[in-house]
CSV table of C-alpha atoms in Angstrom, one decimal:
chain,number,residue,atom,x,y,z
A,1,UNK,CA,0.0,0.0,0.0
A,2,UNK,CA,1.4,3.4,-1.0
A,3,UNK,CA,0.0,5.1,2.1
A,4,UNK,CA,1.9,2.7,4.3
A,5,UNK,CA,5.1,3.4,2.5
A,6,UNK,CA,4.4,7.1,3.0
A,7,UNK,CA,3.9,6.6,6.7
A,8,UNK,CA,7.2,4.8,7.0
A,9,UNK,CA,9.2,7.3,4.9
A,10,UNK,CA,7.6,10.4,6.3
A,11,UNK,CA,8.1,9.3,9.9
A,12,UNK,CA,11.8,8.6,9.1
A,13,UNK,CA,12.1,12.1,7.5
A,14,UNK,CA,10.6,13.8,10.5
A,15,UNK,CA,12.4,11.6,13.0
A,16,UNK,CA,9.3,10.2,14.7
A,17,UNK,CA,8.5,6.6,15.6
A,18,UNK,CA,5.0,6.6,14.2
A,19,UNK,CA,2.9,8.2,11.4
A,20,UNK,CA,-0.7,8.1,10.5
A,21,UNK,CA,-1.5,9.3,6.9
A,22,UNK,CA,-4.9,11.0,6.5
A,23,UNK,CA,-6.9,12.7,3.8
A,24,UNK,CA,-6.3,16.4,4.8
A,25,UNK,CA,-4.2,18.5,7.2
A,26,UNK,CA,-7.4,19.6,8.9
A,27,UNK,CA,-8.3,15.9,9.5
A,28,UNK,CA,-4.8,15.5,11.0
A,29,UNK,CA,-5.4,18.2,13.6
A,30,UNK,CA,-8.8,16.9,14.5
A,31,UNK,CA,-7.7,13.3,14.7
A,32,UNK,CA,-4.8,14.3,16.9
A,33,UNK,CA,-7.1,15.9,19.5
A,34,UNK,CA,-9.6,13.0,19.3
A,35,UNK,CA,-6.9,10.4,19.8
A,36,UNK,CA,-5.9,12.2,23.1
A,37,UNK,CA,-9.4,11.4,24.4
A,38,UNK,CA,-9.5,14.6,26.5
A,39,UNK,CA,-12.6,15.3,28.7
A,40,UNK,CA,-15.3,17.2,26.9
A,41,UNK,CA,-14.9,21.0,27.2
A,42,UNK,CA,-11.3,20.7,28.2
A,43,UNK,CA,-9.4,23.9,27.3
A,44,UNK,CA,-6.9,23.8,24.5
A,45,UNK,CA,-4.5,26.8,24.0
A,46,UNK,CA,-4.6,27.8,20.4
A,47,UNK,CA,-2.8,30.6,18.5
A,48,UNK,CA,-4.8,33.7,17.6
A,49,UNK,CA,-2.7,34.1,14.5
A,50,UNK,CA,-3.1,30.9,12.5
A,51,UNK,CA,-5.2,29.3,9.8
A,52,UNK,CA,-8.7,28.8,11.2
A,53,UNK,CA,-8.5,25.0,10.9
A,54,UNK,CA,-6.3,24.9,14.0
A,55,UNK,CA,-9.1,26.3,16.1
A,56,UNK,CA,-11.8,24.4,14.4
A,57,UNK,CA,-10.1,21.1,15.2
A,58,UNK,CA,-10.6,21.8,18.9
A,59,UNK,CA,-14.2,22.7,18.3
A,60,UNK,CA,-14.8,19.6,16.2
A,61,UNK,CA,-13.4,17.5,19.1
A,62,UNK,CA,-15.9,19.1,21.6
A,63,UNK,CA,-13.1,21.1,23.3
A,64,UNK,CA,-12.8,24.7,24.2
A,65,UNK,CA,-10.1,26.7,22.3
A,66,UNK,CA,-8.5,29.5,24.4
A,67,UNK,CA,-6.9,32.0,22.1
A,68,UNK,CA,-3.3,33.2,22.6
A,69,UNK,CA,-1.9,36.3,21.0
A,70,UNK,CA,1.1,36.5,18.8
A,71,UNK,CA,4.4,38.4,18.9
A,72,UNK,CA,5.5,40.7,16.1
A,73,UNK,CA,7.1,37.8,14.3
A,74,UNK,CA,3.6,36.3,14.1
A,75,UNK,CA,4.5,33.3,16.3
A,76,UNK,CA,2.5,32.5,19.5
A,77,UNK,CA,3.4,34.6,22.5
A,78,UNK,CA,4.6,32.1,25.1
A,79,UNK,CA,4.2,34.5,28.0
A,80,UNK,CA,0.6,35.1,27.1
A,81,UNK,CA,0.2,31.3,26.6
A,82,UNK,CA,1.5,30.5,30.1
A,83,UNK,CA,-0.7,33.2,31.7
A,84,UNK,CA,-3.8,31.5,30.2
A,85,UNK,CA,-3.2,28.0,31.6
A,86,UNK,CA,-5.9,26.9,34.1
A,87,UNK,CA,-6.8,23.6,35.8
A,88,UNK,CA,-9.0,22.9,32.7
A,89,UNK,CA,-6.1,23.3,30.2
A,90,UNK,CA,-5.1,19.9,28.8
A,91,UNK,CA,-3.2,20.7,25.6
A,92,UNK,CA,-1.2,23.3,23.8
A,93,UNK,CA,-1.4,23.8,20.0
A,94,UNK,CA,1.3,25.9,18.3
A,95,UNK,CA,1.6,26.8,14.7
A,96,UNK,CA,4.8,27.4,12.8
A,97,UNK,CA,3.9,30.4,10.7
A,98,UNK,CA,5.0,30.8,7.0
A,99,UNK,CA,8.2,28.7,7.7
A,100,UNK,CA,9.1,30.5,10.9
A,101,UNK,CA,9.5,28.2,13.9
A,102,UNK,CA,8.1,28.5,17.5
A,103,UNK,CA,10.6,28.1,20.3
A,104,UNK,CA,9.9,24.5,21.0
A,105,UNK,CA,12.4,24.3,23.9
A,106,UNK,CA,10.2,26.8,25.8
A,107,UNK,CA,7.0,25.1,24.7
A,108,UNK,CA,8.1,21.7,26.0
A,109,UNK,CA,9.2,23.2,29.3
A,110,UNK,CA,5.8,24.8,29.8
A,111,UNK,CA,4.1,21.5,28.8
A,112,UNK,CA,6.2,19.5,31.3
A,113,UNK,CA,5.6,22.1,34.1
A,114,UNK,CA,1.8,21.8,33.7
A,115,UNK,CA,1.5,18.2,32.4
A,116,UNK,CA,0.1,19.2,29.1
A,117,UNK,CA,0.2,17.6,25.6
A,118,UNK,CA,1.6,19.5,22.7
A,119,UNK,CA,0.4,19.5,19.1
A,120,UNK,CA,2.4,21.2,16.5
A,121,UNK,CA,0.5,22.5,13.5
A,122,UNK,CA,3.3,22.1,11.0
A,123,UNK,CA,1.1,22.4,7.9
A,124,UNK,CA,3.5,25.0,6.4
A,125,UNK,CA,6.7,23.8,8.0
A,126,UNK,CA,8.0,20.6,6.3
A,127,UNK,CA,11.7,20.4,6.8
A,128,UNK,CA,11.8,23.2,9.4
A,129,UNK,CA,14.0,22.5,12.4
A,130,UNK,CA,14.4,23.7,16.0
A,131,UNK,CA,17.7,23.0,17.8
A,132,UNK,CA,18.6,20.4,15.1
A,133,UNK,CA,15.4,18.5,15.4
A,134,UNK,CA,12.7,18.6,12.8
A,135,UNK,CA,9.4,20.2,13.8
A,136,UNK,CA,6.6,17.8,14.5
A,137,UNK,CA,8.8,15.5,16.4
A,138,UNK,CA,8.5,17.1,19.9
A,139,UNK,CA,5.3,15.4,21.0
A,140,UNK,CA,2.6,15.3,18.3
A,141,UNK,CA,3.0,16.8,14.9
A,142,UNK,CA,0.3,17.5,12.3
A,143,UNK,CA,1.1,18.2,8.6
A,144,UNK,CA,-0.8,19.1,5.5
A,145,UNK,CA,0.1,17.8,2.0
A,146,UNK,CA,-2.3,20.2,0.2
A,147,UNK,CA,-1.1,21.1,-3.2
A,148,UNK,CA,0.4,24.4,-2.1
A,149,UNK,CA,2.5,22.9,0.7
A,150,UNK,CA,6.3,22.2,0.6
A,151,UNK,CA,5.7,18.4,0.5
A,152,UNK,CA,2.4,18.0,-1.4
A,153,UNK,CA,-0.1,16.0,-3.4
A,154,UNK,CA,-3.5,17.2,-4.4
A,155,UNK,CA,-4.6,16.7,-0.8
A,156,UNK,CA,-3.5,14.8,2.3
A,157,UNK,CA,-2.2,15.1,5.9
A,158,UNK,CA,-0.3,13.2,8.5
A,159,UNK,CA,0.0,12.9,12.3
A,160,UNK,CA,3.4,11.9,13.7
A,161,UNK,CA,4.5,11.0,17.3
A,162,UNK,CA,6.8,8.9,19.3
A,163,UNK,CA,3.8,7.9,21.5
A,164,UNK,CA,3.1,4.4,20.5
A,165,UNK,CA,-0.3,4.1,22.2
A,166,UNK,CA,-1.4,7.5,20.7
A,167,UNK,CA,-0.4,6.4,17.2
A,168,UNK,CA,-2.3,3.1,17.6
A,169,UNK,CA,-5.4,4.9,18.7
A,170,UNK,CA,-5.1,7.5,15.9
A,171,UNK,CA,-4.7,4.7,13.2
A,172,UNK,CA,-7.9,3.0,14.4
A,173,UNK,CA,-9.9,6.2,14.6
A,174,UNK,CA,-8.9,7.4,11.1
A,175,UNK,CA,-10.5,4.3,9.6
A,176,UNK,CA,-13.8,4.3,11.4
A,177,UNK,CA,-12.5,2.6,14.6
A,178,UNK,CA,-13.2,-0.9,13.3
A,179,UNK,CA,-10.7,-2.3,15.8
A,180,UNK,CA,-8.6,-5.4,15.3
A,181,UNK,CA,-11.6,-7.7,15.0
A,182,UNK,CA,-13.5,-5.7,12.5
A,183,UNK,CA,-16.8,-7.1,13.9
A,184,UNK,CA,-18.8,-3.9,13.6
A,185,UNK,CA,-18.8,-3.3,17.3
A,186,UNK,CA,-17.1,0.1,17.4
A,187,UNK,CA,-15.6,0.8,20.9
A,188,UNK,CA,-14.6,4.4,20.2
A,189,UNK,CA,-15.6,7.2,17.9
A,190,UNK,CA,-14.1,6.9,14.4
A,191,UNK,CA,-13.7,8.9,11.2
A,192,UNK,CA,-13.4,8.3,7.5
A,193,UNK,CA,-10.1,10.1,7.2
A,194,UNK,CA,-8.3,7.5,5.1
A,195,UNK,CA,-5.7,8.5,2.5
A,196,UNK,CA,-5.9,7.1,-1.0
A,197,UNK,CA,-3.0,5.3,-2.5
A,198,UNK,CA,-3.0,7.8,-5.4
A,199,UNK,CA,-2.7,10.7,-3.0
A,200,UNK,CA,0.2,8.9,-1.2
A,201,UNK,CA,2.0,8.2,-4.5
A,202,UNK,CA,2.0,11.9,-5.4
A,203,UNK,CA,3.1,12.9,-1.9
A,204,UNK,CA,6.0,10.3,-2.0
A,205,UNK,CA,7.2,11.9,-5.2
A,206,UNK,CA,7.2,15.3,-3.5
A,207,UNK,CA,8.9,13.9,-0.4
A,208,UNK,CA,11.7,12.4,-2.5
A,209,UNK,CA,12.3,15.9,-4.0
A,210,UNK,CA,12.0,17.9,-0.9
A,211,UNK,CA,15.7,18.9,-0.4
A,212,UNK,CA,15.8,20.4,-3.9
A,213,UNK,CA,12.4,22.1,-3.3
A,214,UNK,CA,13.8,23.7,-0.1
A,215,UNK,CA,17.0,24.8,-1.8
A,216,UNK,CA,15.0,26.6,-4.5
A,217,UNK,CA,12.6,28.2,-2.0
A,218,UNK,CA,15.6,29.6,0.0
A,219,UNK,CA,17.1,30.9,-3.3
A,220,UNK,CA,13.8,32.8,-4.0
A,221,UNK,CA,13.7,34.1,-0.5
A,222,UNK,CA,17.2,35.6,-0.9
A,223,UNK,CA,16.2,37.1,-4.2
A,224,UNK,CA,13.2,38.9,-2.5
A,225,UNK,CA,15.5,40.1,0.2
A,226,UNK,CA,17.7,41.7,-2.4
A,227,UNK,CA,14.8,43.4,-4.1
A,228,UNK,CA,12.5,44.5,-1.2
A,229,UNK,CA,13.3,47.3,1.2
A,230,UNK,CA,14.3,46.3,4.8
A,231,UNK,CA,11.4,48.3,6.2
A,232,UNK,CA,9.0,45.7,4.6
A,233,UNK,CA,10.8,42.6,5.5
A,234,UNK,CA,9.8,40.1,8.2
A,235,UNK,CA,12.2,38.0,10.3
A,236,UNK,CA,14.0,35.2,8.4
A,237,UNK,CA,12.2,31.9,7.9
A,238,UNK,CA,13.8,28.5,8.7
A,239,UNK,CA,12.3,27.1,5.5
A,240,UNK,CA,10.2,29.6,3.6
A,241,UNK,CA,6.7,28.4,2.7
A,242,UNK,CA,5.9,31.9,1.5
A,243,UNK,CA,7.5,35.3,1.7
A,244,UNK,CA,5.6,37.4,4.1
A,245,UNK,CA,6.0,41.2,4.3
A,246,UNK,CA,4.7,44.0,6.5
A,247,UNK,CA,3.1,46.9,4.6
A,248,UNK,CA,1.1,50.0,5.7
A,249,UNK,CA,-2.1,48.7,4.2
A,250,UNK,CA,-2.5,45.1,2.9
A,251,UNK,CA,-5.5,46.0,0.8
A,252,UNK,CA,-3.1,46.3,-2.1
A,253,UNK,CA,-3.4,42.4,-2.2
A,254,UNK,CA,-6.7,42.8,-4.1
A,255,UNK,CA,-5.1,45.0,-6.7
A,256,UNK,CA,-2.2,42.7,-7.2
A,257,UNK,CA,-4.4,39.6,-7.4
A,258,UNK,CA,-7.3,40.7,-9.4
A,259,UNK,CA,-6.0,43.6,-11.6
A,260,UNK,CA,-2.4,42.5,-12.1
A,261,UNK,CA,-2.6,38.7,-11.8
A,262,UNK,CA,0.1,38.6,-9.1
A,263,UNK,CA,-0.4,35.6,-6.7
A,264,UNK,CA,-0.2,37.7,-3.5
A,265,UNK,CA,-2.3,36.8,-0.5
A,266,UNK,CA,-3.5,38.3,2.8
A,267,UNK,CA,-2.0,37.1,6.0
A,268,UNK,CA,-4.2,35.3,8.6
A,269,UNK,CA,-6.9,37.0,10.5
A,270,UNK,CA,-7.5,36.4,14.3
A,271,UNK,CA,-9.2,33.1,14.4
A,272,UNK,CA,-11.1,33.9,17.5
A,273,UNK,CA,-13.1,36.5,15.5
A,274,UNK,CA,-14.2,33.8,13.0
A,275,UNK,CA,-17.3,31.5,13.1
A,276,UNK,CA,-18.3,29.9,15.4
A,277,UNK,CA,-16.4,31.8,18.1
A,278,UNK,CA,-17.0,35.5,17.2
A,279,UNK,CA,-14.8,36.7,20.0
A,280,UNK,CA,-13.8,40.4,20.0
A,281,UNK,CA,-10.0,40.3,19.3
A,282,UNK,CA,-9.6,43.9,18.2
A,283,UNK,CA,-7.2,44.7,21.1
A,284,UNK,CA,-4.8,41.9,20.1
A,285,UNK,CA,-1.5,42.1,18.3
A,286,UNK,CA,-2.8,39.5,15.9
A,287,UNK,CA,-5.6,41.9,14.9
A,288,UNK,CA,-3.2,44.8,14.4
A,289,UNK,CA,-0.8,42.7,12.3
A,290,UNK,CA,-3.7,41.3,10.3
A,291,UNK,CA,-4.1,44.8,8.7
A,292,UNK,CA,-0.5,44.9,7.6
A,293,UNK,CA,0.8,41.4,6.8
A,294,UNK,CA,0.6,40.0,3.2
A,295,UNK,CA,2.7,37.3,1.5
A,296,UNK,CA,4.2,36.5,-1.9
A,297,UNK,CA,5.0,33.1,-3.4
A,298,UNK,CA,8.5,31.4,-3.2
A,299,UNK,CA,7.4,28.3,-5.2
A,300,UNK,CA,10.4,26.4,-6.7
A,301,UNK,CA,9.0,26.8,-10.3
A,302,UNK,CA,9.4,30.6,-10.0
A,303,UNK,CA,12.5,32.0,-11.6
A,304,UNK,CA,14.3,35.4,-11.3
A,305,UNK,CA,12.2,37.0,-14.1
A,306,UNK,CA,8.9,36.1,-12.4
A,307,UNK,CA,10.0,37.3,-9.0
A,308,UNK,CA,11.4,40.6,-10.3
A,309,UNK,CA,8.0,41.2,-12.0
A,310,UNK,CA,6.2,40.5,-8.8
A,311,UNK,CA,8.4,43.0,-6.9
A,312,UNK,CA,8.1,45.6,-9.7
A,313,UNK,CA,4.3,45.5,-9.4
A,314,UNK,CA,4.5,45.5,-5.6
A,315,UNK,CA,6.8,48.6,-5.6
A,316,UNK,CA,4.5,50.5,-7.9
A,317,UNK,CA,1.7,50.1,-5.3
A,318,UNK,CA,3.8,50.7,-2.3
């Protein structure tokens, strides 16, 4: 089975003992929380600045997301995080943003101090490292293989961990929790999150080419650095998924995308303000930065000519 080969090779790549391949990155996040079997309405600390699927995963699992603000580098504020831990807190979710990596040494110290599990949303962070260890390998790692990701297929996701019992539970849950006997007596909730072999085959091809992919992304990041003024640049990325910049008004994204056919995108919005939470986050750093952050592509297929054209159009609007 191709998906089983992917599970072996991807866990080896990350440096984890176990891997569960699933159909999407969102499924990976949800499955990870379900497999922990936390009490209903337990609190999960979630970044305010992330893609909304991170928070939705907690909601899907009947848990309560508690939103944590970000620092100016867009990564979760670990001081704010620790201040929000209560007796109901059971897990920490962190997101590595745009290829920039959260301080996992501090995260794991906090988790150990309060006896919490840690889930890394590494959807955008294939190949990223912290202190010589690949992200996703610290407790539980969740990855996306959507077509715009560093390692990609048309769709797909993965959960990795060194926790053997957790991986065993997640593997059963992802395939409707049939159990070993497959006798239609389901002893725990399950999901149809299976990955197809055709998906796995595409992802394996991408995995086998990941080092070249990363090399070209870093080349394109350096080219942007040479063309874009320092006042717009964000801190360096460990492995660039995209090239994020800080501008006075990111509404120029609409002009770039729809009038000039430049593949620019808005940065994330505070997820606590999204459905179904609708929490006022206007006093957060995440909200302030959401007005200014935008990003540009660093995809390996882009050459110098294409990037110079992107920057030329950007400068005209800036």
